[in-house]
């Protein structure tokens, strides 16, 4: 059964990685870097600041701990424990991978830290704002970030799915802890529908901006 799942994982990865073009090489490369977070992070910091400095501290600590836990589970625990080679380091398919900008990633890829971190941040923000439009935008954004890792050939779909699960669990854990701290300290965090709309626009604009940049610059 493990062999069958591995074969399916490899086939899916090669299909995704095989659908490439110079334009999407540029776009997926940008989505895989810190540029995918810039506008989203700046607007979120502004909205958190408007809550008050104590609430802002509580929010930022929750976000930081969510991402830290997701990253440590994926990179610090599972990658060295499982030791599953990335597609670009798997001997039987490495030569079939379309490599972008010479990037092959580290040796091990299970689970994806990008998927864990992006889905951790997306789910935590979705829980904080409780807005359907924003939740959809955040999940789409995290999915594109995660997809970029398969497009670049450095993660299998299984790495992405399990990484996303790590991020979701991390987000729910620290959201619950945040609620407990909030009740005990009487620090209320209340984002408005207008706040959610602004962050939704920032999330979508961040992706659109990179789509435009990718048409101008080829890596």
C-alpha atoms as a PDB file:
ATOM      1  CA  UNK A   1       0.000   0.000   0.000  1.00  0.00           C
ATOM      2  CA  UNK A   2       2.848   2.377   0.858  1.00  0.00           C
ATOM      3  CA  UNK A   3       4.376   1.703  -2.545  1.00  0.00           C
ATOM      4  CA  UNK A   4       1.076   2.539  -4.276  1.00  0.00           C
ATOM      5  CA  UNK A   5       0.686   5.792  -2.339  1.00  0.00           C
ATOM      6  CA  UNK A   6       4.274   6.730  -3.145  1.00  0.00           C
ATOM      7  CA  UNK A   7       3.702   6.039  -6.842  1.00  0.00           C
ATOM      8  CA  UNK A   8       0.540   8.169  -6.849  1.00  0.00           C
ATOM      9  CA  UNK A   9       2.380  10.955  -5.040  1.00  0.00           C
ATOM     10  CA  UNK A  10       5.177  10.894  -7.606  1.00  0.00           C
ATOM     11  CA  UNK A  11       2.789  10.801 -10.558  1.00  0.00           C
ATOM     12  CA  UNK A  12       0.804  13.767  -9.258  1.00  0.00           C
ATOM     13  CA  UNK A  13       3.968  15.733  -8.545  1.00  0.00           C
ATOM     14  CA  UNK A  14       5.360  15.110 -12.026  1.00  0.00           C
ATOM     15  CA  UNK A  15       2.033  16.143 -13.582  1.00  0.00           C
ATOM     16  CA  UNK A  16       1.942  19.402 -11.602  1.00  0.00           C
ATOM     17  CA  UNK A  17       5.618  20.154 -12.122  1.00  0.00           C
ATOM     18  CA  UNK A  18       5.316  19.288 -15.811  1.00  0.00           C
ATOM     19  CA  UNK A  19       2.744  22.023 -16.492  1.00  0.00           C
ATOM     20  CA  UNK A  20       5.236  24.872 -16.535  1.00  0.00           C
ATOM     21  CA  UNK A  21       5.916  28.019 -18.510  1.00  0.00           C
ATOM     22  CA  UNK A  22       8.321  30.970 -18.157  1.00  0.00           C
ATOM     23  CA  UNK A  23       5.507  33.155 -16.803  1.00  0.00           C
ATOM     24  CA  UNK A  24       4.384  30.697 -14.132  1.00  0.00           C
ATOM     25  CA  UNK A  25       8.011  29.948 -13.273  1.00  0.00           C
ATOM     26  CA  UNK A  26       8.277  33.600 -12.246  1.00  0.00           C
ATOM     27  CA  UNK A  27       4.911  33.756 -10.484  1.00  0.00           C
ATOM     28  CA  UNK A  28       5.331  30.522  -8.524  1.00  0.00           C
ATOM     29  CA  UNK A  29       8.843  31.503  -7.552  1.00  0.00           C
ATOM     30  CA  UNK A  30       7.521  34.772  -6.122  1.00  0.00           C
ATOM     31  CA  UNK A  31       4.655  33.002  -4.321  1.00  0.00           C
ATOM     32  CA  UNK A  32       7.169  30.667  -2.745  1.00  0.00           C
ATOM     33  CA  UNK A  33       9.200  33.538  -1.299  1.00  0.00           C
ATOM     34  CA  UNK A  34       8.518  36.152   1.390  1.00  0.00           C
ATOM     35  CA  UNK A  35       6.847  38.421  -1.199  1.00  0.00           C
ATOM     36  CA  UNK A  36       3.690  36.332  -0.827  1.00  0.00           C
ATOM     37  CA  UNK A  37       3.272  37.668   2.727  1.00  0.00           C
ATOM     38  CA  UNK A  38       4.294  41.326   2.565  1.00  0.00           C
ATOM     39  CA  UNK A  39       1.050  43.248   1.906  1.00  0.00           C
ATOM     40  CA  UNK A  40      -1.042  40.796   3.908  1.00  0.00           C
ATOM     41  CA  UNK A  41       1.290  41.114   6.903  1.00  0.00           C
ATOM     42  CA  UNK A  42       1.455  44.911   6.771  1.00  0.00           C
ATOM     43  CA  UNK A  43      -2.323  45.355   6.719  1.00  0.00           C
ATOM     44  CA  UNK A  44      -2.773  42.776   9.469  1.00  0.00           C
ATOM     45  CA  UNK A  45      -0.230  44.588  11.661  1.00  0.00           C
ATOM     46  CA  UNK A  46      -2.130  47.827  11.112  1.00  0.00           C
ATOM     47  CA  UNK A  47      -5.442  46.227  12.094  1.00  0.00           C
ATOM     48  CA  UNK A  48      -3.888  44.583  15.140  1.00  0.00           C
ATOM     49  CA  UNK A  49      -2.406  47.931  16.192  1.00  0.00           C
ATOM     50  CA  UNK A  50      -5.855  49.510  16.070  1.00  0.00           C
ATOM     51  CA  UNK A  51      -7.072  46.996  18.660  1.00  0.00           C
ATOM     52  CA  UNK A  52      -4.814  48.520  21.329  1.00  0.00           C
ATOM     53  CA  UNK A  53      -1.246  47.654  22.264  1.00  0.00           C
ATOM     54  CA  UNK A  54      -2.164  44.938  24.793  1.00  0.00           C
ATOM     55  CA  UNK A  55      -4.528  43.251  22.351  1.00  0.00           C
ATOM     56  CA  UNK A  56      -1.939  43.664  19.601  1.00  0.00           C
ATOM     57  CA  UNK A  57       0.665  41.925  21.756  1.00  0.00           C
ATOM     58  CA  UNK A  58      -1.733  39.060  22.456  1.00  0.00           C
ATOM     59  CA  UNK A  59      -2.579  38.695  18.753  1.00  0.00           C
ATOM     60  CA  UNK A  60       1.034  38.839  17.561  1.00  0.00           C
ATOM     61  CA  UNK A  61       2.191  36.336  20.174  1.00  0.00           C
ATOM     62  CA  UNK A  62      -0.557  33.933  19.048  1.00  0.00           C
ATOM     63  CA  UNK A  63       0.437  34.313  15.396  1.00  0.00           C
ATOM     64  CA  UNK A  64       4.147  33.974  16.158  1.00  0.00           C
ATOM     65  CA  UNK A  65       3.640  30.864  18.295  1.00  0.00           C
ATOM     66  CA  UNK A  66       1.355  29.287  15.683  1.00  0.00           C
ATOM     67  CA  UNK A  67       3.937  29.715  12.931  1.00  0.00           C
ATOM     68  CA  UNK A  68       6.787  28.696  15.226  1.00  0.00           C
ATOM     69  CA  UNK A  69       5.037  25.492  16.311  1.00  0.00           C
ATOM     70  CA  UNK A  70       4.046  24.623  12.739  1.00  0.00           C
ATOM     71  CA  UNK A  71       7.593  25.261  11.519  1.00  0.00           C
ATOM     72  CA  UNK A  72       9.247  23.319  14.337  1.00  0.00           C
ATOM     73  CA  UNK A  73       6.971  20.307  13.903  1.00  0.00           C
ATOM     74  CA  UNK A  74       7.576  20.254  10.153  1.00  0.00           C
ATOM     75  CA  UNK A  75      11.260  21.190   9.941  1.00  0.00           C
ATOM     76  CA  UNK A  76      12.558  20.412  13.416  1.00  0.00           C
ATOM     77  CA  UNK A  77      10.703  17.154  14.055  1.00  0.00           C
ATOM     78  CA  UNK A  78       9.154  15.440  11.048  1.00  0.00           C
ATOM     79  CA  UNK A  79      11.738  16.126   8.342  1.00  0.00           C
ATOM     80  CA  UNK A  80      14.704  14.648  10.275  1.00  0.00           C
ATOM     81  CA  UNK A  81      12.487  11.903  11.750  1.00  0.00           C
ATOM     82  CA  UNK A  82      10.829  10.689   8.530  1.00  0.00           C
ATOM     83  CA  UNK A  83      13.754  11.556   6.222  1.00  0.00           C
ATOM     84  CA  UNK A  84      11.723  11.456   3.042  1.00  0.00           C
ATOM     85  CA  UNK A  85      13.755  12.839   0.161  1.00  0.00           C
ATOM     86  CA  UNK A  86      12.375  15.762  -1.810  1.00  0.00           C
ATOM     87  CA  UNK A  87      11.484  15.037  -5.453  1.00  0.00           C
ATOM     88  CA  UNK A  88      14.589  16.978  -6.515  1.00  0.00           C
ATOM     89  CA  UNK A  89      16.705  14.641  -4.355  1.00  0.00           C
ATOM     90  CA  UNK A  90      14.911  11.405  -5.266  1.00  0.00           C
ATOM     91  CA  UNK A  91      17.214   9.520  -7.599  1.00  0.00           C
ATOM     92  CA  UNK A  92      14.566   7.849  -9.784  1.00  0.00           C
ATOM     93  CA  UNK A  93      12.726  11.083 -10.681  1.00  0.00           C
ATOM     94  CA  UNK A  94      15.226  13.892  -9.999  1.00  0.00           C
ATOM     95  CA  UNK A  95      16.133  14.156 -13.671  1.00  0.00           C
ATOM     96  CA  UNK A  96      12.454  14.505 -14.610  1.00  0.00           C
ATOM     97  CA  UNK A  97      11.890  17.533 -12.392  1.00  0.00           C
ATOM     98  CA  UNK A  98      11.648  20.976 -13.969  1.00  0.00           C
ATOM     99  CA  UNK A  99      13.919  23.018 -11.692  1.00  0.00           C
ATOM    100  CA  UNK A 100      13.331  26.768 -11.435  1.00  0.00           C
ATOM    101  CA  UNK A 101      16.212  29.148 -10.824  1.00  0.00           C
ATOM    102  CA  UNK A 102      18.467  26.246  -9.836  1.00  0.00           C
ATOM    103  CA  UNK A 103      16.457  25.742  -6.640  1.00  0.00           C
ATOM    104  CA  UNK A 104      16.272  22.177  -5.299  1.00  0.00           C
ATOM    105  CA  UNK A 105      15.640  22.747  -1.590  1.00  0.00           C
ATOM    106  CA  UNK A 106      17.106  20.794   1.296  1.00  0.00           C
ATOM    107  CA  UNK A 107      17.440  17.026   1.296  1.00  0.00           C
ATOM    108  CA  UNK A 108      14.214  16.133   3.118  1.00  0.00           C
ATOM    109  CA  UNK A 109      10.699  17.356   2.347  1.00  0.00           C
ATOM    110  CA  UNK A 110       8.128  15.689   4.629  1.00  0.00           C
ATOM    111  CA  UNK A 111       6.294  17.752   5.685  1.00  0.00           C
ATOM    112  CA  UNK A 112       6.183  21.078   3.845  1.00  0.00           C
ATOM    113  CA  UNK A 113       7.054  23.991   6.134  1.00  0.00           C
ATOM    114  CA  UNK A 114       5.545  26.428   3.616  1.00  0.00           C
ATOM    115  CA  UNK A 115       2.210  24.591   3.757  1.00  0.00           C
ATOM    116  CA  UNK A 116       2.337  24.341   7.556  1.00  0.00           C
ATOM    117  CA  UNK A 117       3.196  28.012   8.045  1.00  0.00           C
ATOM    118  CA  UNK A 118       0.816  29.454   5.456  1.00  0.00           C
ATOM    119  CA  UNK A 119      -2.158  27.343   6.515  1.00  0.00           C
ATOM    120  CA  UNK A 120      -1.354  27.970  10.172  1.00  0.00           C
ATOM    121  CA  UNK A 121      -1.428  31.728   9.606  1.00  0.00           C
ATOM    122  CA  UNK A 122      -4.493  31.549   7.330  1.00  0.00           C
ATOM    123  CA  UNK A 123      -6.590  29.460   9.722  1.00  0.00           C
ATOM    124  CA  UNK A 124      -5.641  31.516  12.775  1.00  0.00           C
ATOM    125  CA  UNK A 125      -6.586  34.759  10.990  1.00  0.00           C
ATOM    126  CA  UNK A 126      -9.809  33.179   9.754  1.00  0.00           C
ATOM    127  CA  UNK A 127     -10.701  32.229  13.331  1.00  0.00           C
ATOM    128  CA  UNK A 128      -9.885  35.710  14.613  1.00  0.00           C
ATOM    129  CA  UNK A 129     -11.919  37.586  12.008  1.00  0.00           C
ATOM    130  CA  UNK A 130     -14.795  35.119  11.493  1.00  0.00           C
ATOM    131  CA  UNK A 131     -15.628  36.411   8.026  1.00  0.00           C
ATOM    132  CA  UNK A 132     -16.562  34.089   5.166  1.00  0.00           C
ATOM    133  CA  UNK A 133     -15.066  36.221   2.401  1.00  0.00           C
ATOM    134  CA  UNK A 134     -11.787  36.640   4.235  1.00  0.00           C
ATOM    135  CA  UNK A 135     -11.642  32.946   5.119  1.00  0.00           C
ATOM    136  CA  UNK A 136     -12.043  32.042   1.443  1.00  0.00           C
ATOM    137  CA  UNK A 137      -9.351  34.521   0.374  1.00  0.00           C
ATOM    138  CA  UNK A 138      -6.915  33.257   3.024  1.00  0.00           C
ATOM    139  CA  UNK A 139      -7.434  29.590   2.158  1.00  0.00           C
ATOM    140  CA  UNK A 140      -6.970  30.331  -1.554  1.00  0.00           C
ATOM    141  CA  UNK A 141      -3.820  32.325  -0.738  1.00  0.00           C
ATOM    142  CA  UNK A 142      -2.380  29.514   1.418  1.00  0.00           C
ATOM    143  CA  UNK A 143      -3.279  26.985  -1.277  1.00  0.00           C
ATOM    144  CA  UNK A 144      -1.403  28.941  -3.946  1.00  0.00           C
ATOM    145  CA  UNK A 145       1.645  29.233  -1.677  1.00  0.00           C
ATOM    146  CA  UNK A 146       1.492  25.481  -1.085  1.00  0.00           C
ATOM    147  CA  UNK A 147       0.888  24.688  -4.769  1.00  0.00           C
ATOM    148  CA  UNK A 148       3.974  26.715  -5.669  1.00  0.00           C
ATOM    149  CA  UNK A 149       6.099  24.224  -3.747  1.00  0.00           C
ATOM    150  CA  UNK A 150       4.835  21.365  -5.918  1.00  0.00           C
ATOM    151  CA  UNK A 151       5.155  23.457  -9.061  1.00  0.00           C
ATOM    152  CA  UNK A 152       8.799  24.105  -8.175  1.00  0.00           C
ATOM    153  CA  UNK A 153       9.283  20.369  -7.716  1.00  0.00           C
ATOM    154  CA  UNK A 154      10.462  20.490  -4.099  1.00  0.00           C
ATOM    155  CA  UNK A 155       7.450  18.838  -2.429  1.00  0.00           C
ATOM    156  CA  UNK A 156       5.108  15.958  -3.118  1.00  0.00           C
ATOM    157  CA  UNK A 157       1.328  16.454  -2.718  1.00  0.00           C
ATOM    158  CA  UNK A 158       1.518  14.280   0.401  1.00  0.00           C
ATOM    159  CA  UNK A 159       4.062  16.670   1.909  1.00  0.00           C
ATOM    160  CA  UNK A 160       1.669  19.551   1.259  1.00  0.00           C
ATOM    161  CA  UNK A 161      -1.450  17.867   2.642  1.00  0.00           C
ATOM    162  CA  UNK A 162       0.265  16.756   5.839  1.00  0.00           C
ATOM    163  CA  UNK A 163       1.997  20.131   6.204  1.00  0.00           C
ATOM    164  CA  UNK A 164      -1.337  21.916   5.888  1.00  0.00           C
ATOM    165  CA  UNK A 165      -2.766  19.626   8.589  1.00  0.00           C
ATOM    166  CA  UNK A 166       0.094  20.560  10.916  1.00  0.00           C
ATOM    167  CA  UNK A 167      -0.650  24.237  10.310  1.00  0.00           C
ATOM    168  CA  UNK A 168      -4.381  23.854  10.934  1.00  0.00           C
ATOM    169  CA  UNK A 169      -3.856  21.985  14.222  1.00  0.00           C
ATOM    170  CA  UNK A 170      -1.288  24.569  15.368  1.00  0.00           C
ATOM    171  CA  UNK A 171      -3.703  27.401  14.578  1.00  0.00           C
ATOM    172  CA  UNK A 172      -6.615  25.837  16.477  1.00  0.00           C
ATOM    173  CA  UNK A 173      -4.391  25.117  19.467  1.00  0.00           C
ATOM    174  CA  UNK A 174      -3.160  28.677  19.869  1.00  0.00           C
ATOM    175  CA  UNK A 175      -6.560  30.141  19.054  1.00  0.00           C
ATOM    176  CA  UNK A 176      -8.024  28.210  21.994  1.00  0.00           C
ATOM    177  CA  UNK A 177      -5.129  29.301  24.222  1.00  0.00           C
ATOM    178  CA  UNK A 178      -5.659  32.883  23.079  1.00  0.00           C
ATOM    179  CA  UNK A 179      -9.339  32.680  24.049  1.00  0.00           C
ATOM    180  CA  UNK A 180      -8.421  31.432  27.526  1.00  0.00           C
ATOM    181  CA  UNK A 181      -5.866  34.220  28.007  1.00  0.00           C
ATOM    182  CA  UNK A 182      -8.319  36.774  26.652  1.00  0.00           C
ATOM    183  CA  UNK A 183     -11.014  35.733  29.130  1.00  0.00           C
ATOM    184  CA  UNK A 184      -8.662  35.719  32.105  1.00  0.00           C
ATOM    185  CA  UNK A 185      -7.094  39.082  31.283  1.00  0.00           C
ATOM    186  CA  UNK A 186     -10.330  40.614  29.970  1.00  0.00           C
ATOM    187  CA  UNK A 187      -8.567  41.621  26.770  1.00  0.00           C
ATOM    188  CA  UNK A 188     -11.216  41.557  24.071  1.00  0.00           C
ATOM    189  CA  UNK A 189     -10.152  41.242  20.447  1.00  0.00           C
ATOM    190  CA  UNK A 190     -12.968  42.327  18.137  1.00  0.00           C
ATOM    191  CA  UNK A 191     -12.287  42.806  14.449  1.00  0.00           C
ATOM    192  CA  UNK A 192     -15.082  44.468  12.498  1.00  0.00           C
ATOM    193  CA  UNK A 193     -16.557  43.521   9.139  1.00  0.00           C
ATOM    194  CA  UNK A 194     -14.736  46.532   7.721  1.00  0.00           C
ATOM    195  CA  UNK A 195     -11.442  45.192   9.093  1.00  0.00           C
ATOM    196  CA  UNK A 196     -12.141  41.829   7.486  1.00  0.00           C
ATOM    197  CA  UNK A 197     -12.923  43.493   4.163  1.00  0.00           C
ATOM    198  CA  UNK A 198      -9.662  45.447   4.265  1.00  0.00           C
ATOM    199  CA  UNK A 199      -7.628  42.309   4.980  1.00  0.00           C
ATOM    200  CA  UNK A 200      -9.487  40.449   2.242  1.00  0.00           C
ATOM    201  CA  UNK A 201      -8.539  43.154  -0.246  1.00  0.00           C
ATOM    202  CA  UNK A 202      -4.917  43.029   0.946  1.00  0.00           C
ATOM    203  CA  UNK A 203      -4.798  39.234   0.589  1.00  0.00           C
ATOM    204  CA  UNK A 204      -6.186  39.291  -2.936  1.00  0.00           C
ATOM    205  CA  UNK A 205      -4.088  42.323  -3.905  1.00  0.00           C
ATOM    206  CA  UNK A 206      -0.928  40.593  -2.718  1.00  0.00           C
ATOM    207  CA  UNK A 207      -1.530  37.748  -5.169  1.00  0.00           C
ATOM    208  CA  UNK A 208      -2.579  40.076  -8.001  1.00  0.00           C
ATOM    209  CA  UNK A 209       0.525  42.216  -7.473  1.00  0.00           C
ATOM    210  CA  UNK A 210       2.753  39.159  -7.880  1.00  0.00           C
ATOM    211  CA  UNK A 211       0.820  38.102 -10.980  1.00  0.00           C
ATOM    212  CA  UNK A 212       1.586  41.519 -12.466  1.00  0.00           C
ATOM    213  CA  UNK A 213       5.225  41.510 -11.369  1.00  0.00           C
ATOM    214  CA  UNK A 214       5.658  38.088 -12.972  1.00  0.00           C
ATOM    215  CA  UNK A 215       4.600  39.547 -16.334  1.00  0.00           C
ATOM    216  CA  UNK A 216       7.328  42.182 -16.080  1.00  0.00           C
ATOM    217  CA  UNK A 217      10.244  40.232 -14.669  1.00  0.00           C
ATOM    218  CA  UNK A 218      11.339  36.765 -15.654  1.00  0.00           C
ATOM    219  CA  UNK A 219      13.636  35.015 -13.206  1.00  0.00           C
END
